[in-house]
Tab-separated table of C-alpha atoms in Angstrom:
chain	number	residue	atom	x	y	z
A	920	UNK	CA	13.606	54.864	55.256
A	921	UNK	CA	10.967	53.411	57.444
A	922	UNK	CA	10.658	56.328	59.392
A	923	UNK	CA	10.223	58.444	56.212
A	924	UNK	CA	7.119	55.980	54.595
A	925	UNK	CA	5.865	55.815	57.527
A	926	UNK	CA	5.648	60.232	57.887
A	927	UNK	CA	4.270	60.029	54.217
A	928	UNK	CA	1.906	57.207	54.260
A	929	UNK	CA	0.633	58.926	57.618
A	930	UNK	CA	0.292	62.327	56.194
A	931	UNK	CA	-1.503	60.580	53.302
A	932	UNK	CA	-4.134	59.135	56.024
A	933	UNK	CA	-4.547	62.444	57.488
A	934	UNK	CA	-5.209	64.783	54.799
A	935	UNK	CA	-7.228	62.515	52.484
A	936	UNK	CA	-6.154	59.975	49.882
A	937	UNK	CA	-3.307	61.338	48.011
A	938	UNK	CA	-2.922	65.102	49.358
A	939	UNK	CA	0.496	65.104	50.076
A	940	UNK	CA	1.776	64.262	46.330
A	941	UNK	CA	-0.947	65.810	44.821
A	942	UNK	CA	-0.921	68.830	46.989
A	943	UNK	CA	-4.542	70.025	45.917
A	944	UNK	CA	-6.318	72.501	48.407
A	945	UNK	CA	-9.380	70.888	50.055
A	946	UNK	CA	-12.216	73.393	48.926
A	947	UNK	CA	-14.236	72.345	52.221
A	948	UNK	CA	-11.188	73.439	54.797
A	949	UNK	CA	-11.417	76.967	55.654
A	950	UNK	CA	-9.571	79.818	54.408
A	951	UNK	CA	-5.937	80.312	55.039
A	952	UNK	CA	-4.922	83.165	57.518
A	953	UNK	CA	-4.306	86.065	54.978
A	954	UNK	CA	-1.406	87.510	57.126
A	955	UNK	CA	0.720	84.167	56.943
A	956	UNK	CA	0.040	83.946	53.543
A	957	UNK	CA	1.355	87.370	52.547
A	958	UNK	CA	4.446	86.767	55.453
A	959	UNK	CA	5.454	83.265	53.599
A	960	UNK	CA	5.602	84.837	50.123
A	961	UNK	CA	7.156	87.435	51.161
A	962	UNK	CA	9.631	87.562	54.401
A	963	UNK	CA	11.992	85.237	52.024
A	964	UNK	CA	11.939	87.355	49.098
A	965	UNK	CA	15.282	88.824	49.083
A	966	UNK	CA	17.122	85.369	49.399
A	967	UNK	CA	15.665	84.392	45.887
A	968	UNK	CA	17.055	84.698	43.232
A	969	UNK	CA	14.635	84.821	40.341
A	970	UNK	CA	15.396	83.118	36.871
A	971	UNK	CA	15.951	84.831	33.730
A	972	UNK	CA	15.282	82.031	31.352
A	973	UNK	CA	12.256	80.351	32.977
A	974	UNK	CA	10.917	78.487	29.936
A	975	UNK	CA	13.912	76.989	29.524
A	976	UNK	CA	13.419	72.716	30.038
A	977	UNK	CA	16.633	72.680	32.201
A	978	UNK	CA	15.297	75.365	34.539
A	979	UNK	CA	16.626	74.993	38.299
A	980	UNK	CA	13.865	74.949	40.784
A	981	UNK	CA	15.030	74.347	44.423
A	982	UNK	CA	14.853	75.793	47.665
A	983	UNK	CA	17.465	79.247	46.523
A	984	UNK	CA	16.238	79.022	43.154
A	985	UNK	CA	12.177	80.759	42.524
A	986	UNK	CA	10.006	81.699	40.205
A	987	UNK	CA	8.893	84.521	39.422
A	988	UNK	CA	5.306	84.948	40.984
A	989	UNK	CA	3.131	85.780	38.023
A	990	UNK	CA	4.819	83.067	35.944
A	991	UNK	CA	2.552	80.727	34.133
A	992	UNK	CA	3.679	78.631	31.259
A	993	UNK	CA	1.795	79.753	27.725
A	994	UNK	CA	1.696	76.479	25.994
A	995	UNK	CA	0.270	74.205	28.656
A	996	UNK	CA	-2.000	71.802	27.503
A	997	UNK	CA	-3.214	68.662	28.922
A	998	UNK	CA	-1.496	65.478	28.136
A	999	UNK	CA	-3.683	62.582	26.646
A	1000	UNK	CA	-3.150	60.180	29.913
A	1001	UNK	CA	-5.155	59.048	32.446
A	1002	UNK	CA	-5.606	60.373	36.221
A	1003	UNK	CA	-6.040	58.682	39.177
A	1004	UNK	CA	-10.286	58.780	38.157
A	1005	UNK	CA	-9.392	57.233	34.680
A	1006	UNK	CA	-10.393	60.360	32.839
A	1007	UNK	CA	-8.637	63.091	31.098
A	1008	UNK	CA	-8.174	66.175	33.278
A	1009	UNK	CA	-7.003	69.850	33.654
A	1010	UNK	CA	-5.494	69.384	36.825
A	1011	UNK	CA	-2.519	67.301	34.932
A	1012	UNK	CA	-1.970	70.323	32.691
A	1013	UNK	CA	1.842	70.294	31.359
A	1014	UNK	CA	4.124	72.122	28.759
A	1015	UNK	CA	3.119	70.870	25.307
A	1016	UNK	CA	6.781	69.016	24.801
A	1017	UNK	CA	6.416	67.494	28.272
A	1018	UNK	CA	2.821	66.416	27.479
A	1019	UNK	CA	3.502	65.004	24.518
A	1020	UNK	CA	6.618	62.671	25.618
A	1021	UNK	CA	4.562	61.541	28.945
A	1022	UNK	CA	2.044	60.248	26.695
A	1023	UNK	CA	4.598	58.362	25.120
A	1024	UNK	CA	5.860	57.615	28.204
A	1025	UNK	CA	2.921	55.882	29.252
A	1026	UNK	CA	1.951	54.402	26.477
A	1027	UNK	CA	5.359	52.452	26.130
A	1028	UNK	CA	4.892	51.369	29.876
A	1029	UNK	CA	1.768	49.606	28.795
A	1030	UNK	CA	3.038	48.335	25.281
A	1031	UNK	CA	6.382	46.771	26.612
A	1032	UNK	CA	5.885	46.071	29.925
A	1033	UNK	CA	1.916	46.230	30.568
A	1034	UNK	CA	1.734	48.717	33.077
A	1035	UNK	CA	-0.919	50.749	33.711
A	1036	UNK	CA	0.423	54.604	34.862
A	1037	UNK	CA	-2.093	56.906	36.471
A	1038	UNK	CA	-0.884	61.058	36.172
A	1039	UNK	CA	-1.714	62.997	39.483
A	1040	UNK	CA	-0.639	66.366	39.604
A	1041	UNK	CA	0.734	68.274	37.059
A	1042	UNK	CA	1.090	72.468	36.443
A	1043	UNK	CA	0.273	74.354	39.954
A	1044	UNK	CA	0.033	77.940	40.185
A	1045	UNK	CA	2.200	80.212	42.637
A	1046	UNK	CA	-0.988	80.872	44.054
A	1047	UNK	CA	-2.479	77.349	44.469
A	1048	UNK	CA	1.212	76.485	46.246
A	1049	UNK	CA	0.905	79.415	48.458
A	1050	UNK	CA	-2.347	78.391	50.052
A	1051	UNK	CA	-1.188	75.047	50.247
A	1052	UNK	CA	1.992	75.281	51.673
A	1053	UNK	CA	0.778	77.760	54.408
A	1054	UNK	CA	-1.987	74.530	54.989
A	1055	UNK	CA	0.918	72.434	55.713
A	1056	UNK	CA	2.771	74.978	57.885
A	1057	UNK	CA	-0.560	75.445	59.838
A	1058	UNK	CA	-0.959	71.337	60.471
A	1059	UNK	CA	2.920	70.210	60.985
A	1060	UNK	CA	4.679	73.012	61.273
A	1061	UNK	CA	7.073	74.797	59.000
A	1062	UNK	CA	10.034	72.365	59.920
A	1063	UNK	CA	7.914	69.161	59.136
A	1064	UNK	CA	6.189	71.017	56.106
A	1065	UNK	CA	9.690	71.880	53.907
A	1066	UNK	CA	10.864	68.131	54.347
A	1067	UNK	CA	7.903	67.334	51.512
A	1068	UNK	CA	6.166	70.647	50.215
A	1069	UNK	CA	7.897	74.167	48.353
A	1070	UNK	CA	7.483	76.883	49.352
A	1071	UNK	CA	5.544	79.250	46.701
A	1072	UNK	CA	8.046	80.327	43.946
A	1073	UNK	CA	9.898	77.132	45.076
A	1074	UNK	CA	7.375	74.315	43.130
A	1075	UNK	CA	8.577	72.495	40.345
A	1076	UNK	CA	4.837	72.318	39.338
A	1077	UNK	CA	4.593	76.174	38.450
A	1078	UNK	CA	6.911	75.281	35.690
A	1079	UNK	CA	4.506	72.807	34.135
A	1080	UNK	CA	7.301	70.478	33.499
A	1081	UNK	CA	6.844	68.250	36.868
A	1082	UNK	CA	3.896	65.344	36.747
A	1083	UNK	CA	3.739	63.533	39.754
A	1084	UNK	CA	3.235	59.693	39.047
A	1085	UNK	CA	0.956	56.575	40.394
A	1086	UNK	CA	-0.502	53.254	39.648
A	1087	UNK	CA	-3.137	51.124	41.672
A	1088	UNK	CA	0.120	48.764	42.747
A	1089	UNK	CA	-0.089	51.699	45.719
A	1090	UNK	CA	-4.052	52.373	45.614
A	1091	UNK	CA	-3.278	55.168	43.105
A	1092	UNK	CA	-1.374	57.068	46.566
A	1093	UNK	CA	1.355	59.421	46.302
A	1094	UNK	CA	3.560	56.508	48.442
A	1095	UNK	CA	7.507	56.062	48.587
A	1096	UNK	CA	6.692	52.367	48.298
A	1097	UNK	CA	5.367	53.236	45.044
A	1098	UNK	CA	9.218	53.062	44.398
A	1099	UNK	CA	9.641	49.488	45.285
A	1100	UNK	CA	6.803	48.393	43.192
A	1101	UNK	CA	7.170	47.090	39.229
A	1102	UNK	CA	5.477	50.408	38.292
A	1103	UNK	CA	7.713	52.491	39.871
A	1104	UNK	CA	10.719	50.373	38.921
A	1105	UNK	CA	10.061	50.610	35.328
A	1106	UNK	CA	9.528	54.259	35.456
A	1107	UNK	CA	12.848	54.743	37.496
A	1108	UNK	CA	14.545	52.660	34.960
A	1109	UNK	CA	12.776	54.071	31.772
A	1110	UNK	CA	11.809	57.514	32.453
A	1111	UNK	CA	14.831	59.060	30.735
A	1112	UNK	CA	14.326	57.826	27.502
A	1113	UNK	CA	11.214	60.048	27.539
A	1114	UNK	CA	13.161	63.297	28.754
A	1115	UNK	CA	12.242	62.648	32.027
A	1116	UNK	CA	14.316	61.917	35.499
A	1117	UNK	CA	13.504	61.077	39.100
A	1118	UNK	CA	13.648	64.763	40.993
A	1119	UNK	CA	14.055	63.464	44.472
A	1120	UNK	CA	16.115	60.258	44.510
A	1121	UNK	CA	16.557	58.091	47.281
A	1122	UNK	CA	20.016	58.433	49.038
A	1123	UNK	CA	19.909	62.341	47.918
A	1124	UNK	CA	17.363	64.124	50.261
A	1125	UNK	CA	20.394	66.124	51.973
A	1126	UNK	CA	21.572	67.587	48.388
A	1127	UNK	CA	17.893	67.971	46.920
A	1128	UNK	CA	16.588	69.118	50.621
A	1129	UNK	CA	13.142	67.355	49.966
A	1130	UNK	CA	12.208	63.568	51.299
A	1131	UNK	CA	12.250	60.799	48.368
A	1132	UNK	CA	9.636	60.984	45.626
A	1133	UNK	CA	9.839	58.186	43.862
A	1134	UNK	CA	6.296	59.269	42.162
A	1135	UNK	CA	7.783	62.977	40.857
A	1136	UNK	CA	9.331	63.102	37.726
A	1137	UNK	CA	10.240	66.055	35.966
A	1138	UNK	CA	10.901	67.040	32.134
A	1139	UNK	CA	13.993	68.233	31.268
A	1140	UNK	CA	14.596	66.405	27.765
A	1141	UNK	CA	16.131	63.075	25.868
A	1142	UNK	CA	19.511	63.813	26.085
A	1143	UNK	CA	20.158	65.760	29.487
A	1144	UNK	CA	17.803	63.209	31.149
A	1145	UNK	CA	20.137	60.159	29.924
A	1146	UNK	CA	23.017	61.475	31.072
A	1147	UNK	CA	21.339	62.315	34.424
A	1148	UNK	CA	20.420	58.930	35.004
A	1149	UNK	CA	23.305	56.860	33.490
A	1150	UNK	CA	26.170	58.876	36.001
A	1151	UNK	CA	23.516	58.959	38.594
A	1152	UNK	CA	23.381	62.652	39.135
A	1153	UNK	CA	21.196	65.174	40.217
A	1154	UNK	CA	19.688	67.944	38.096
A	1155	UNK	CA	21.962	70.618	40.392
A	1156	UNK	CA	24.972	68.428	39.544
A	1157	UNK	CA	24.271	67.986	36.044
A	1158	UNK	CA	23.847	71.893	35.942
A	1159	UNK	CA	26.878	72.609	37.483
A	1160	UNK	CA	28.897	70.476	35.136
């Protein structure tokens, strides 16, 4: 686990503040190489298998399982939370349901337990994913760049039901200590009353094939999220079931 906060708390040096959560493009870095961008959307394309019933809240995004290109959620809106500037932003755009319970979400973390949550990253178009992954792949190497980025189609954050999750316990960093902090605690502990669950566990990297996240939690609702986090499971498992 050292090894692995180490990688992410270096990558989070490298590329500026919280980049590696927050995957945003750096608008200053120059363009991505068009040809790998049209080889890394594409070369995979007949190992996906696209979903049917995307707007569904249990939808299964994972390494097999994509997204159709030109999806975009029609009912995003942007939750009334705070980002890591203390303001109100587009860039944590979510799915009105999801929205609405991480509001309550972090309101209750401040009312019972006086924590202060900050939202980072929220809806992220197939686009937006493509140019950043291929950023990634161009700086670490494809092998180094699945272990904590999607490939495009791949992102739980094209389904606008993913918000990933910080506090200044971690200087408002996308950080797997953020996990051993009360912050993260609480929201490990609390998250499912609000629909939401942990994505990437710690102890489950193998099955979810991404490093531990303790900051990315994704909406899948009340009841499914419980039962989720009372048996342990992980939202393949709890699928397959």
């Amino acid at each position: 686990m050292e090894k692995y906060i180490f990688f992410v708390s270096l990558l989070i040096v490298l590329t500026g503040c919280t980049k590696i959560g927050t995957e945003r493009i750096d608008a200053n870095k120059d363009k991505i190489n068009e040809s790998m961008l049209l080889e890394s959307t594409t070369e995979n394309e007949e190992d996906v298998t696209l979903l049917s019933d995307v707007v569904s809240y249990l939808v299964l995004v994972n390494k097999e399982k994509g997204l159709p290109s030109t999806y975009m959620p029609d009912d995003l809106v942007v939750p009334q939370v705070l980002n890591v500037d203390y303001q109100v932003s587009e860039a944590i755009m979510m799915r009105r349901e999801a929205a609405q319970m991480l509001e309550k979400l972090f309101q209750t973390a401040t009312n019972e337990a006086g924590y202060t949550l900050l939202a980072v990253s929220g809806f992220r178009s197939y686009e937006a994913q493509a140019k950043l992954y291929n950023e990634y792949v161009q700086t670490y190497g494809q092998i180094e760049a699945d272990r904590f980025s999607a490939q495009p189609g791949h992102s739980e954050h094209q389904t606008g039901l993913a918000m990933d999750v910080t506090s200044e316990s971690v200087t408002k960093q996308l950080d797997q200590t953020f996990g051993e902090t009360p912050e993260g605690q609480w929201l490990e502990k609390n998250a499912h009353r609000f629909g939401y669950i942990i994505r990437y566990p710690e102890g489950r990297e193998q099955d979810t094939g991404y490093m531990y996240e303790p900051w990315h939690v994704r909406y899948v609702g009340v009841e499914p999220a419980t039962e989720i986090t009372e048996k342990g499971l992980i939202l393949e498992e709890y699928l397959a079931n």
